[in-house]
Every structure is written in C-alpha cells, then in structure tokens.
Amino acid sequence: MSDEINRARRRFFGTAAMTLAAAQLAFNGKADAQPSKAKPAGLRSVKPGAHTSFAALKQIDAGVLNVGYAEAGPADGPAVMLLHGWPYDIYSFVDVAPLLAAQGYRVIIPYLRGYGTTRFLSDATLRNGQPSAIALDAIALMDALKIEKATLAGFDWGARTADIVAALWPERCRALVSVSGYLIGSQQAGKMPLPPKAELQWWYQFYFATERGRAGYDKYRRDFARLIWQLASPKWNFDDATFDRSAKALDNPDHVAIVIHNYRWRQDLAEGESKYDDFEKKLTQSPLINVPTITMEGDANGAPHPEPAAYAKMFSGKYSHRTIKGGIGHNLPQEAPRAFAEAIVDVAAES
C-alpha cells in the first residue's frame, strides 16, 4: 500500500490503528477481532435523524413468534442485538445501526412481540407481556439466527429485556448497554407503594388497569404514544415524519393486548403462564449482572427511572455509567445515537 494511500487513510480515520481496522474491514468484509475502542469519524459526526430507513426487513420463525427484524453489517461480524421499548420501535436505532455496521458488527434489531411485523405463530398462544417471556423471545431469536453470544443493548422494555438475559443467561450475553440501568423487577416489588410524586409518573399504569384504559389505548394509541414521547423526552423536538415511522409499528393486531397484559401483570392484576414461573422466581431475587456493562441516562429523561447510584451495586462485573447531556430524554438511542453506539463499541471491547 503506497504512502499516499496510507496518508489519506490516516487523515480520514485519525489514527494508524483505525487505518488497519478499516483496511481489514474493506478487504476481508468482516471483523476478525474485537472492534477497536478508537472512535471512527462516523461516530464523531453523526447527527440524529441522518437516516430514515433500514434495508428490507426480514422475517424468521423463533419460538412462539414469526419475528420481523432489521439487520445491518457483515453476517460473520460480532453480533449486537438492539432492543426497543414502549411505545417506540426499531427506528429508535435507525442512526445507531449504520455506525455499528461500519465497525464490522452484525446488528440485529427485532420488533418485540406486539410490534411491527412480528406475529404469533398460533392464535391460541396467550398474548403475554411478562418480562421473562419477552426475554425468552430474544433468546429464541438468537437461536433461530444461530447466534451463540451477542452484545445486548436497549432502553425501556428493551433495557429490561437485555438485563434479564444478562442475569439469567450470561452465557448468551457478551456485554450489556442498559439505558436507565438495572430494570429487573417483580410483581412483589410492583405492589410496594411509592411517594405520591413518583406514583404520578406511573399514571398510565393505573389507567391500563381499567377496562376504560384498555379501550382508550386501543382507540387513541397514536395520540397516546405521541403524548408519552413528549413527556418522556421533553426537549426532543421530533417531527411528524419521525413519529409516524414508528407509530406504524403500534398497528400490530396484538399490540394492545401485549401492552395491557404487561402493565397489569406488573401489578398482579393479570395471570401469567406457569412455564415462566421459575424465571420470574429468579428475577424476584434481583440477580446480579456480571457481564461487562455500561449503563446510560439522558439528562432530560422525563419517564420514571431510578438514579444511577441506586443500581450500581447490581452490576458485579466490569461496570461504568454515562450520563448524556444536552437535553437527552428517554429515547436515548434515537436522540443521541453517537453516544449510544460508542457505549456499545466500548463495552464490547471489554468482553
């Protein structure tokens, strides 16, 4: 390789180490080792909203579901699974995915049960929103895609799901990025009353406990979702096009049933399935997470969330926390994609 080419590569990537990594990706089409911790130019310069679409979505049977998912990056790269929350969807990661793909990661972004193009294989299956059921969906998807181990990253329901997989199946989780930290709970914990100001933040949980709430969410699900976005990210000035791309995922025929069951189950107002009892019992014990972990929080998160100091002790492996400033709210991956991608690159390098 000529000196001129080398100089050009150094100017573009900033360091000789990144020159070598870029050359390996360009010529081999894969990452033969763990991606570098150095930040490439793309991670430094990406702006939220730079991307508005994924490649064609894929579908695969996995467990009780036919899962719809987006995929980016080389098929033989280190796997990263990105998990969205409620009432969001895979577009929370539309700017994150290309950053990670450019670093040689195989990025998998599934629609959770009840969202987008994900469907149940049987009409007889309970539309169950239990946390352990959703976590097992992630394991089933990894099995279907023949992914033995992945870095898991998510927010809201996605962070809880990633936490549960890391706690109960650490052999499947290479590393973890969890927005708002340790979100593993239980029905017993859900029965504990909170101070009035904290209870107020959970207004929709009590609304969903009523039949009026179920009917209201079904009738006004897009209006409801927009309100949650605004309350949870009060400084995020998302436009109608950004919202509409994600709101389509809420038209899933099982969406309302899954959401209502999830929140009612948390308050012990809905029955779960006995096949998940052993997993839920383990989660009641608040298991420690020992895989390398970075937790994150936006400085303007308007959704209910614990303080970082309250959950740091729940991570017994390599651990650090990052608070992302600049008016970043609950949907941190979409509001601060560079910071989220950087956390994944950094924690994967620790595994």
JSON list of C-alpha atoms in Angstrom, two decimals, residues 155-347:
[
{"chain": "A", "resi": 155, "resn": "PHE", "atom": "CA", "xyz": [-33.87, 1.13, 26.56]},
{"chain": "A", "resi": 156, "resn": "ASP", "atom": "CA", "xyz": [-37.22, 0.95, 28.34]},
{"chain": "A", "resi": 157, "resn": "TRP", "atom": "CA", "xyz": [-38.71, -2.55, 27.81]},
{"chain": "A", "resi": 158, "resn": "GLY", "atom": "CA", "xyz": [-35.62, -3.31, 25.72]},
{"chain": "A", "resi": 159, "resn": "ALA", "atom": "CA", "xyz": [-33.26, -2.47, 28.57]},
{"chain": "A", "resi": 160, "resn": "ARG", "atom": "CA", "xyz": [-35.27, -4.64, 30.95]},
{"chain": "A", "resi": 161, "resn": "THR", "atom": "CA", "xyz": [-35.17, -7.49, 28.43]},
{"chain": "A", "resi": 162, "resn": "ALA", "atom": "CA", "xyz": [-31.41, -7.13, 27.96]},
{"chain": "A", "resi": 163, "resn": "ASP", "atom": "CA", "xyz": [-30.91, -7.01, 31.74]},
{"chain": "A", "resi": 164, "resn": "ILE", "atom": "CA", "xyz": [-32.89, -10.23, 32.20]},
{"chain": "A", "resi": 165, "resn": "VAL", "atom": "CA", "xyz": [-30.96, -12.08, 29.50]},
{"chain": "A", "resi": 166, "resn": "ALA", "atom": "CA", "xyz": [-27.66, -10.91, 31.02]},
{"chain": "A", "resi": 167, "resn": "ALA", "atom": "CA", "xyz": [-28.77, -12.00, 34.51]},
{"chain": "A", "resi": 168, "resn": "LEU", "atom": "CA", "xyz": [-30.35, -15.37, 33.72]},
{"chain": "A", "resi": 169, "resn": "TRP", "atom": "CA", "xyz": [-28.42, -16.41, 30.62]},
{"chain": "A", "resi": 170, "resn": "PRO", "atom": "CA", "xyz": [-24.99, -14.73, 30.91]},
{"chain": "A", "resi": 171, "resn": "GLU", "atom": "CA", "xyz": [-23.51, -17.36, 28.60]},
{"chain": "A", "resi": 172, "resn": "ARG", "atom": "CA", "xyz": [-25.55, -15.77, 25.77]},
{"chain": "A", "resi": 173, "resn": "CYS", "atom": "CA", "xyz": [-24.64, -12.15, 26.59]},
{"chain": "A", "resi": 174, "resn": "ARG", "atom": "CA", "xyz": [-21.17, -10.92, 25.68]},
{"chain": "A", "resi": 175, "resn": "ALA", "atom": "CA", "xyz": [-21.72, -7.44, 27.11]},
{"chain": "A", "resi": 176, "resn": "LEU", "atom": "CA", "xyz": [-24.57, -5.09, 28.00]},
{"chain": "A", "resi": 177, "resn": "VAL", "atom": "CA", "xyz": [-25.63, -1.48, 27.44]},
{"chain": "A", "resi": 178, "resn": "SER", "atom": "CA", "xyz": [-28.70, -0.62, 29.50]},
{"chain": "A", "resi": 179, "resn": "VAL", "atom": "CA", "xyz": [-30.37, 2.78, 29.45]},
{"chain": "A", "resi": 180, "resn": "SER", "atom": "CA", "xyz": [-31.69, 3.63, 32.92]},
{"chain": "A", "resi": 181, "resn": "GLY", "atom": "CA", "xyz": [-29.66, 0.81, 34.41]},
{"chain": "A", "resi": 182, "resn": "TYR", "atom": "CA", "xyz": [-30.97, -2.18, 36.32]},
{"chain": "A", "resi": 183, "resn": "LEU", "atom": "CA", "xyz": [-34.65, -2.53, 35.45]},
{"chain": "A", "resi": 184, "resn": "ILE", "atom": "CA", "xyz": [-35.35, -6.06, 36.65]},
{"chain": "A", "resi": 185, "resn": "GLY", "atom": "CA", "xyz": [-38.45, -6.10, 38.85]},
{"chain": "A", "resi": 186, "resn": "SER", "atom": "CA", "xyz": [-41.17, -8.41, 40.07]},
{"chain": "A", "resi": 187, "resn": "GLN", "atom": "CA", "xyz": [-44.82, -8.48, 40.98]},
{"chain": "A", "resi": 188, "resn": "GLN", "atom": "CA", "xyz": [-43.86, -8.25, 44.65]},
{"chain": "A", "resi": 189, "resn": "ALA", "atom": "CA", "xyz": [-41.86, -5.10, 44.01]},
{"chain": "A", "resi": 190, "resn": "GLY", "atom": "CA", "xyz": [-44.72, -3.69, 41.97]},
{"chain": "A", "resi": 191, "resn": "LYS", "atom": "CA", "xyz": [-47.02, -3.89, 44.98]},
{"chain": "A", "resi": 192, "resn": "MET", "atom": "CA", "xyz": [-44.88, -1.51, 47.03]},
{"chain": "A", "resi": 193, "resn": "PRO", "atom": "CA", "xyz": [-46.40, 1.98, 47.22]},
{"chain": "A", "resi": 194, "resn": "LEU", "atom": "CA", "xyz": [-44.28, 4.92, 46.12]},
{"chain": "A", "resi": 195, "resn": "PRO", "atom": "CA", "xyz": [-44.33, 8.56, 47.22]},
{"chain": "A", "resi": 196, "resn": "PRO", "atom": "CA", "xyz": [-47.16, 10.49, 45.52]},
{"chain": "A", "resi": 197, "resn": "LYS", "atom": "CA", "xyz": [-44.89, 12.33, 43.08]},
{"chain": "A", "resi": 198, "resn": "ALA", "atom": "CA", "xyz": [-43.40, 9.04, 41.90]},
{"chain": "A", "resi": 199, "resn": "GLU", "atom": "CA", "xyz": [-46.83, 7.41, 41.61]},
{"chain": "A", "resi": 200, "resn": "LEU", "atom": "CA", "xyz": [-47.96, 10.32, 39.42]},
{"chain": "A", "resi": 201, "resn": "GLN", "atom": "CA", "xyz": [-45.33, 9.39, 36.84]},
{"chain": "A", "resi": 202, "resn": "TRP", "atom": "CA", "xyz": [-46.94, 5.97, 36.52]},
{"chain": "A", "resi": 203, "resn": "TRP", "atom": "CA", "xyz": [-50.39, 7.35, 35.71]},
{"chain": "A", "resi": 204, "resn": "TYR", "atom": "CA", "xyz": [-50.73, 5.24, 32.58]},
{"chain": "A", "resi": 205, "resn": "GLN", "atom": "CA", "xyz": [-50.04, 2.04, 34.52]},
{"chain": "A", "resi": 206, "resn": "PHE", "atom": "CA", "xyz": [-53.11, 2.69, 36.65]},
{"chain": "A", "resi": 207, "resn": "TYR", "atom": "CA", "xyz": [-55.12, 3.75, 33.59]},
{"chain": "A", "resi": 208, "resn": "PHE", "atom": "CA", "xyz": [-54.26, 0.46, 31.88]},
{"chain": "A", "resi": 209, "resn": "ALA", "atom": "CA", "xyz": [-55.51, -1.44, 34.92]},
{"chain": "A", "resi": 210, "resn": "THR", "atom": "CA", "xyz": [-59.06, -0.46, 33.96]},
{"chain": "A", "resi": 211, "resn": "GLU", "atom": "CA", "xyz": [-61.21, -1.62, 31.05]},
{"chain": "A", "resi": 212, "resn": "ARG", "atom": "CA", "xyz": [-61.65, 2.02, 30.12]},
{"chain": "A", "resi": 213, "resn": "GLY", "atom": "CA", "xyz": [-57.88, 2.28, 29.88]},
{"chain": "A", "resi": 214, "resn": "ARG", "atom": "CA", "xyz": [-57.65, -0.71, 27.58]},
{"chain": "A", "resi": 215, "resn": "ALA", "atom": "CA", "xyz": [-60.39, 0.65, 25.32]},
{"chain": "A", "resi": 216, "resn": "GLY", "atom": "CA", "xyz": [-58.90, 4.15, 25.41]},
{"chain": "A", "resi": 217, "resn": "TYR", "atom": "CA", "xyz": [-55.44, 2.96, 24.46]},
{"chain": "A", "resi": 218, "resn": "ASP", "atom": "CA", "xyz": [-56.88, 0.87, 21.64]},
{"chain": "A", "resi": 219, "resn": "LYS", "atom": "CA", "xyz": [-58.86, 3.82, 20.28]},
{"chain": "A", "resi": 220, "resn": "TYR", "atom": "CA", "xyz": [-56.21, 6.51, 20.74]},
{"chain": "A", "resi": 221, "resn": "ARG", "atom": "CA", "xyz": [-52.96, 4.55, 20.58]},
{"chain": "A", "resi": 222, "resn": "ARG", "atom": "CA", "xyz": [-51.17, 7.05, 18.31]},
{"chain": "A", "resi": 223, "resn": "ASP", "atom": "CA", "xyz": [-52.28, 10.06, 20.36]},
{"chain": "A", "resi": 224, "resn": "PHE", "atom": "CA", "xyz": [-51.24, 8.16, 23.47]},
{"chain": "A", "resi": 225, "resn": "ALA", "atom": "CA", "xyz": [-47.83, 7.31, 22.06]},
{"chain": "A", "resi": 226, "resn": "ARG", "atom": "CA", "xyz": [-47.17, 10.89, 20.99]},
{"chain": "A", "resi": 227, "resn": "LEU", "atom": "CA", "xyz": [-48.03, 12.11, 24.49]},
{"chain": "A", "resi": 228, "resn": "ILE", "atom": "CA", "xyz": [-45.65, 9.57, 26.05]},
{"chain": "A", "resi": 229, "resn": "TRP", "atom": "CA", "xyz": [-42.87, 10.63, 23.67]},
{"chain": "A", "resi": 230, "resn": "GLN", "atom": "CA", "xyz": [-43.39, 14.27, 24.65]},
{"chain": "A", "resi": 231, "resn": "LEU", "atom": "CA", "xyz": [-43.50, 13.58, 28.39]},
{"chain": "A", "resi": 232, "resn": "ALA", "atom": "CA", "xyz": [-40.55, 11.17, 28.34]},
{"chain": "A", "resi": 233, "resn": "SER", "atom": "CA", "xyz": [-38.35, 13.39, 26.16]},
{"chain": "A", "resi": 234, "resn": "PRO", "atom": "CA", "xyz": [-39.49, 16.96, 26.83]},
{"chain": "A", "resi": 235, "resn": "LYS", "atom": "CA", "xyz": [-36.57, 18.55, 24.96]},
{"chain": "A", "resi": 236, "resn": "TRP", "atom": "CA", "xyz": [-36.62, 16.29, 21.91]},
{"chain": "A", "resi": 237, "resn": "ASN", "atom": "CA", "xyz": [-38.18, 18.20, 19.00]},
{"chain": "A", "resi": 238, "resn": "PHE", "atom": "CA", "xyz": [-39.08, 15.21, 16.85]},
{"chain": "A", "resi": 239, "resn": "ASP", "atom": "CA", "xyz": [-41.05, 15.92, 13.69]},
{"chain": "A", "resi": 240, "resn": "ASP", "atom": "CA", "xyz": [-44.20, 14.26, 12.39]},
{"chain": "A", "resi": 241, "resn": "ALA", "atom": "CA", "xyz": [-42.31, 12.07, 9.94]},
{"chain": "A", "resi": 242, "resn": "THR", "atom": "CA", "xyz": [-40.11, 10.66, 12.71]},
{"chain": "A", "resi": 243, "resn": "PHE", "atom": "CA", "xyz": [-43.11, 9.87, 14.86]},
{"chain": "A", "resi": 244, "resn": "ASP", "atom": "CA", "xyz": [-45.17, 8.40, 12.01]},
{"chain": "A", "resi": 245, "resn": "ARG", "atom": "CA", "xyz": [-42.40, 5.97, 11.03]},
{"chain": "A", "resi": 246, "resn": "SER", "atom": "CA", "xyz": [-42.52, 4.43, 14.50]},
{"chain": "A", "resi": 247, "resn": "ALA", "atom": "CA", "xyz": [-46.25, 4.79, 15.14]},
{"chain": "A", "resi": 248, "resn": "LYS", "atom": "CA", "xyz": [-46.98, 2.33, 12.31]},
{"chain": "A", "resi": 249, "resn": "ALA", "atom": "CA", "xyz": [-45.49, -0.41, 14.49]},
{"chain": "A", "resi": 250, "resn": "LEU", "atom": "CA", "xyz": [-48.32, 0.10, 17.00]},
{"chain": "A", "resi": 251, "resn": "ASP", "atom": "CA", "xyz": [-50.88, -1.06, 14.44]},
{"chain": "A", "resi": 252, "resn": "ASN", "atom": "CA", "xyz": [-49.84, -4.66, 15.12]},
{"chain": "A", "resi": 253, "resn": "PRO", "atom": "CA", "xyz": [-53.00, -6.67, 15.90]},
{"chain": "A", "resi": 254, "resn": "ASP", "atom": "CA", "xyz": [-51.53, -7.93, 19.19]},
{"chain": "A", "resi": 255, "resn": "HIS", "atom": "CA", "xyz": [-50.09, -4.63, 20.36]},
{"chain": "A", "resi": 256, "resn": "VAL", "atom": "CA", "xyz": [-52.82, -3.52, 22.75]},
{"chain": "A", "resi": 257, "resn": "ALA", "atom": "CA", "xyz": [-53.16, -6.98, 24.31]},
{"chain": "A", "resi": 258, "resn": "ILE", "atom": "CA", "xyz": [-49.39, -7.22, 24.95]},
{"chain": "A", "resi": 259, "resn": "VAL", "atom": "CA", "xyz": [-49.11, -3.72, 26.43]},
{"chain": "A", "resi": 260, "resn": "ILE", "atom": "CA", "xyz": [-52.13, -4.10, 28.69]},
{"chain": "A", "resi": 261, "resn": "HIS", "atom": "CA", "xyz": [-51.03, -7.53, 29.87]},
{"chain": "A", "resi": 262, "resn": "ASN", "atom": "CA", "xyz": [-47.52, -6.24, 30.62]},
{"chain": "A", "resi": 263, "resn": "TYR", "atom": "CA", "xyz": [-48.69, -3.44, 32.89]},
{"chain": "A", "resi": 264, "resn": "ARG", "atom": "CA", "xyz": [-51.47, -5.43, 34.52]},
{"chain": "A", "resi": 265, "resn": "TRP", "atom": "CA", "xyz": [-49.12, -8.34, 35.19]},
{"chain": "A", "resi": 266, "resn": "ARG", "atom": "CA", "xyz": [-46.69, -5.96, 36.94]},
{"chain": "A", "resi": 267, "resn": "GLN", "atom": "CA", "xyz": [-49.44, -5.09, 39.42]},
{"chain": "A", "resi": 268, "resn": "ASP", "atom": "CA", "xyz": [-50.52, -8.71, 39.83]},
{"chain": "A", "resi": 269, "resn": "LEU", "atom": "CA", "xyz": [-53.80, -7.94, 38.08]},
{"chain": "A", "resi": 270, "resn": "ALA", "atom": "CA", "xyz": [-53.30, -10.43, 35.25]},
{"chain": "A", "resi": 271, "resn": "GLU", "atom": "CA", "xyz": [-52.25, -14.07, 35.22]},
{"chain": "A", "resi": 272, "resn": "GLY", "atom": "CA", "xyz": [-49.02, -15.12, 33.55]},
{"chain": "A", "resi": 273, "resn": "GLU", "atom": "CA", "xyz": [-48.07, -18.55, 32.25]},
{"chain": "A", "resi": 274, "resn": "SER", "atom": "CA", "xyz": [-46.77, -21.27, 34.54]},
{"chain": "A", "resi": 275, "resn": "LYS", "atom": "CA", "xyz": [-43.93, -22.11, 32.16]},
{"chain": "A", "resi": 276, "resn": "TYR", "atom": "CA", "xyz": [-42.31, -18.80, 33.15]},
{"chain": "A", "resi": 277, "resn": "ASP", "atom": "CA", "xyz": [-42.72, -19.25, 36.91]},
{"chain": "A", "resi": 278, "resn": "ASP", "atom": "CA", "xyz": [-39.15, -20.44, 37.57]},
{"chain": "A", "resi": 279, "resn": "PHE", "atom": "CA", "xyz": [-37.70, -17.50, 35.67]},
{"chain": "A", "resi": 280, "resn": "GLU", "atom": "CA", "xyz": [-39.89, -14.98, 37.44]},
{"chain": "A", "resi": 281, "resn": "LYS", "atom": "CA", "xyz": [-38.94, -16.51, 40.79]},
{"chain": "A", "resi": 282, "resn": "LYS", "atom": "CA", "xyz": [-35.27, -15.95, 39.98]},
{"chain": "A", "resi": 283, "resn": "LEU", "atom": "CA", "xyz": [-35.98, -12.36, 38.96]},
{"chain": "A", "resi": 284, "resn": "THR", "atom": "CA", "xyz": [-37.74, -11.74, 42.27]},
{"chain": "A", "resi": 285, "resn": "GLN", "atom": "CA", "xyz": [-34.36, -12.31, 43.93]},
{"chain": "A", "resi": 286, "resn": "SER", "atom": "CA", "xyz": [-32.82, -9.37, 42.00]},
{"chain": "A", "resi": 287, "resn": "PRO", "atom": "CA", "xyz": [-29.93, -11.36, 40.49]},
{"chain": "A", "resi": 288, "resn": "LEU", "atom": "CA", "xyz": [-26.63, -9.61, 39.94]},
{"chain": "A", "resi": 289, "resn": "ILE", "atom": "CA", "xyz": [-25.39, -9.00, 36.40]},
{"chain": "A", "resi": 290, "resn": "ASN", "atom": "CA", "xyz": [-21.76, -9.99, 35.93]},
{"chain": "A", "resi": 291, "resn": "VAL", "atom": "CA", "xyz": [-21.17, -9.36, 32.22]},
{"chain": "A", "resi": 292, "resn": "PRO", "atom": "CA", "xyz": [-19.31, -6.16, 31.22]},
{"chain": "A", "resi": 293, "resn": "THR", "atom": "CA", "xyz": [-21.89, -3.36, 31.40]},
{"chain": "A", "resi": 294, "resn": "ILE", "atom": "CA", "xyz": [-22.30, 0.31, 30.63]},
{"chain": "A", "resi": 295, "resn": "THR", "atom": "CA", "xyz": [-25.46, 1.97, 31.92]},
{"chain": "A", "resi": 296, "resn": "MET", "atom": "CA", "xyz": [-26.66, 5.24, 30.45]},
{"chain": "A", "resi": 297, "resn": "GLU", "atom": "CA", "xyz": [-29.07, 8.03, 31.26]},
{"chain": "A", "resi": 298, "resn": "GLY", "atom": "CA", "xyz": [-30.15, 11.17, 29.48]},
{"chain": "A", "resi": 299, "resn": "ASP", "atom": "CA", "xyz": [-30.05, 14.38, 31.45]},
{"chain": "A", "resi": 300, "resn": "ALA", "atom": "CA", "xyz": [-33.64, 15.21, 30.47]},
{"chain": "A", "resi": 301, "resn": "ASN", "atom": "CA", "xyz": [-35.36, 11.84, 30.87]},
{"chain": "A", "resi": 302, "resn": "GLY", "atom": "CA", "xyz": [-38.96, 12.59, 31.80]},
{"chain": "A", "resi": 303, "resn": "ALA", "atom": "CA", "xyz": [-40.00, 8.95, 32.22]},
{"chain": "A", "resi": 304, "resn": "PRO", "atom": "CA", "xyz": [-39.87, 7.12, 35.57]},
{"chain": "A", "resi": 305, "resn": "HIS", "atom": "CA", "xyz": [-36.30, 5.95, 36.12]},
{"chain": "A", "resi": 306, "resn": "PRO", "atom": "CA", "xyz": [-34.02, 5.14, 39.07]},
{"chain": "A", "resi": 307, "resn": "GLU", "atom": "CA", "xyz": [-30.98, 7.18, 39.97]},
{"chain": "A", "resi": 308, "resn": "PRO", "atom": "CA", "xyz": [-27.68, 5.61, 38.84]},
{"chain": "A", "resi": 309, "resn": "ALA", "atom": "CA", "xyz": [-26.39, 5.34, 42.40]},
{"chain": "A", "resi": 310, "resn": "ALA", "atom": "CA", "xyz": [-29.36, 3.14, 43.26]},
{"chain": "A", "resi": 311, "resn": "TYR", "atom": "CA", "xyz": [-28.41, 0.33, 40.88]},
{"chain": "A", "resi": 312, "resn": "ALA", "atom": "CA", "xyz": [-24.62, 0.45, 40.51]},
{"chain": "A", "resi": 313, "resn": "LYS", "atom": "CA", "xyz": [-24.22, -2.35, 43.05]},
{"chain": "A", "resi": 314, "resn": "MET", "atom": "CA", "xyz": [-26.31, -4.68, 40.88]},
{"chain": "A", "resi": 315, "resn": "PHE", "atom": "CA", "xyz": [-23.51, -4.98, 38.33]},
{"chain": "A", "resi": 316, "resn": "SER", "atom": "CA", "xyz": [-20.73, -7.20, 39.63]},
{"chain": "A", "resi": 317, "resn": "GLY", "atom": "CA", "xyz": [-18.55, -7.30, 36.51]},
{"chain": "A", "resi": 318, "resn": "LYS", "atom": "CA", "xyz": [-16.74, -4.51, 34.69]},
{"chain": "A", "resi": 319, "resn": "TYR", "atom": "CA", "xyz": [-19.08, -1.56, 35.00]},
{"chain": "A", "resi": 320, "resn": "SER", "atom": "CA", "xyz": [-19.39, 2.15, 34.32]},
{"chain": "A", "resi": 321, "resn": "HIS", "atom": "CA", "xyz": [-22.16, 4.70, 33.96]},
{"chain": "A", "resi": 322, "resn": "ARG", "atom": "CA", "xyz": [-22.57, 7.54, 31.48]},
{"chain": "A", "resi": 323, "resn": "THR", "atom": "CA", "xyz": [-24.96, 10.47, 31.76]},
{"chain": "A", "resi": 324, "resn": "ILE", "atom": "CA", "xyz": [-25.52, 12.02, 28.34]},
{"chain": "A", "resi": 325, "resn": "LYS", "atom": "CA", "xyz": [-26.09, 15.75, 28.46]},
{"chain": "A", "resi": 326, "resn": "GLY", "atom": "CA", "xyz": [-27.68, 18.16, 26.03]},
{"chain": "A", "resi": 327, "resn": "GLY", "atom": "CA", "xyz": [-31.38, 17.68, 26.77]},
{"chain": "A", "resi": 328, "resn": "ILE", "atom": "CA", "xyz": [-31.40, 13.95, 26.03]},
{"chain": "A", "resi": 329, "resn": "GLY", "atom": "CA", "xyz": [-34.59, 12.19, 27.07]},
{"chain": "A", "resi": 330, "resn": "HIS", "atom": "CA", "xyz": [-35.92, 8.67, 27.42]},
{"chain": "A", "resi": 331, "resn": "ASN", "atom": "CA", "xyz": [-35.38, 7.52, 23.82]},
{"chain": "A", "resi": 332, "resn": "LEU", "atom": "CA", "xyz": [-31.62, 7.88, 24.19]},
{"chain": "A", "resi": 333, "resn": "PRO", "atom": "CA", "xyz": [-30.54, 5.80, 21.14]},
{"chain": "A", "resi": 334, "resn": "GLN", "atom": "CA", "xyz": [-32.55, 7.96, 18.75]},
{"chain": "A", "resi": 335, "resn": "GLU", "atom": "CA", "xyz": [-31.79, 11.24, 20.48]},
{"chain": "A", "resi": 336, "resn": "ALA", "atom": "CA", "xyz": [-28.06, 10.56, 20.98]},
{"chain": "A", "resi": 337, "resn": "PRO", "atom": "CA", "xyz": [-27.11, 7.77, 18.53]},
{"chain": "A", "resi": 338, "resn": "ARG", "atom": "CA", "xyz": [-23.39, 8.53, 18.59]},
{"chain": "A", "resi": 339, "resn": "ALA", "atom": "CA", "xyz": [-23.17, 8.23, 22.37]},
{"chain": "A", "resi": 340, "resn": "PHE", "atom": "CA", "xyz": [-25.19, 5.01, 22.33]},
{"chain": "A", "resi": 341, "resn": "ALA", "atom": "CA", "xyz": [-23.05, 3.45, 19.59]},
{"chain": "A", "resi": 342, "resn": "GLU", "atom": "CA", "xyz": [-19.87, 4.49, 21.39]},
{"chain": "A", "resi": 343, "resn": "ALA", "atom": "CA", "xyz": [-21.04, 2.75, 24.55]},
{"chain": "A", "resi": 344, "resn": "ILE", "atom": "CA", "xyz": [-21.62, -0.47, 22.60]},
{"chain": "A", "resi": 345, "resn": "VAL", "atom": "CA", "xyz": [-18.19, -0.30, 20.95]},
{"chain": "A", "resi": 346, "resn": "ASP", "atom": "CA", "xyz": [-16.52, 0.37, 24.29]},
{"chain": "A", "resi": 347, "resn": "VAL", "atom": "CA", "xyz": [-18.30, -2.30, 26.33]}
]
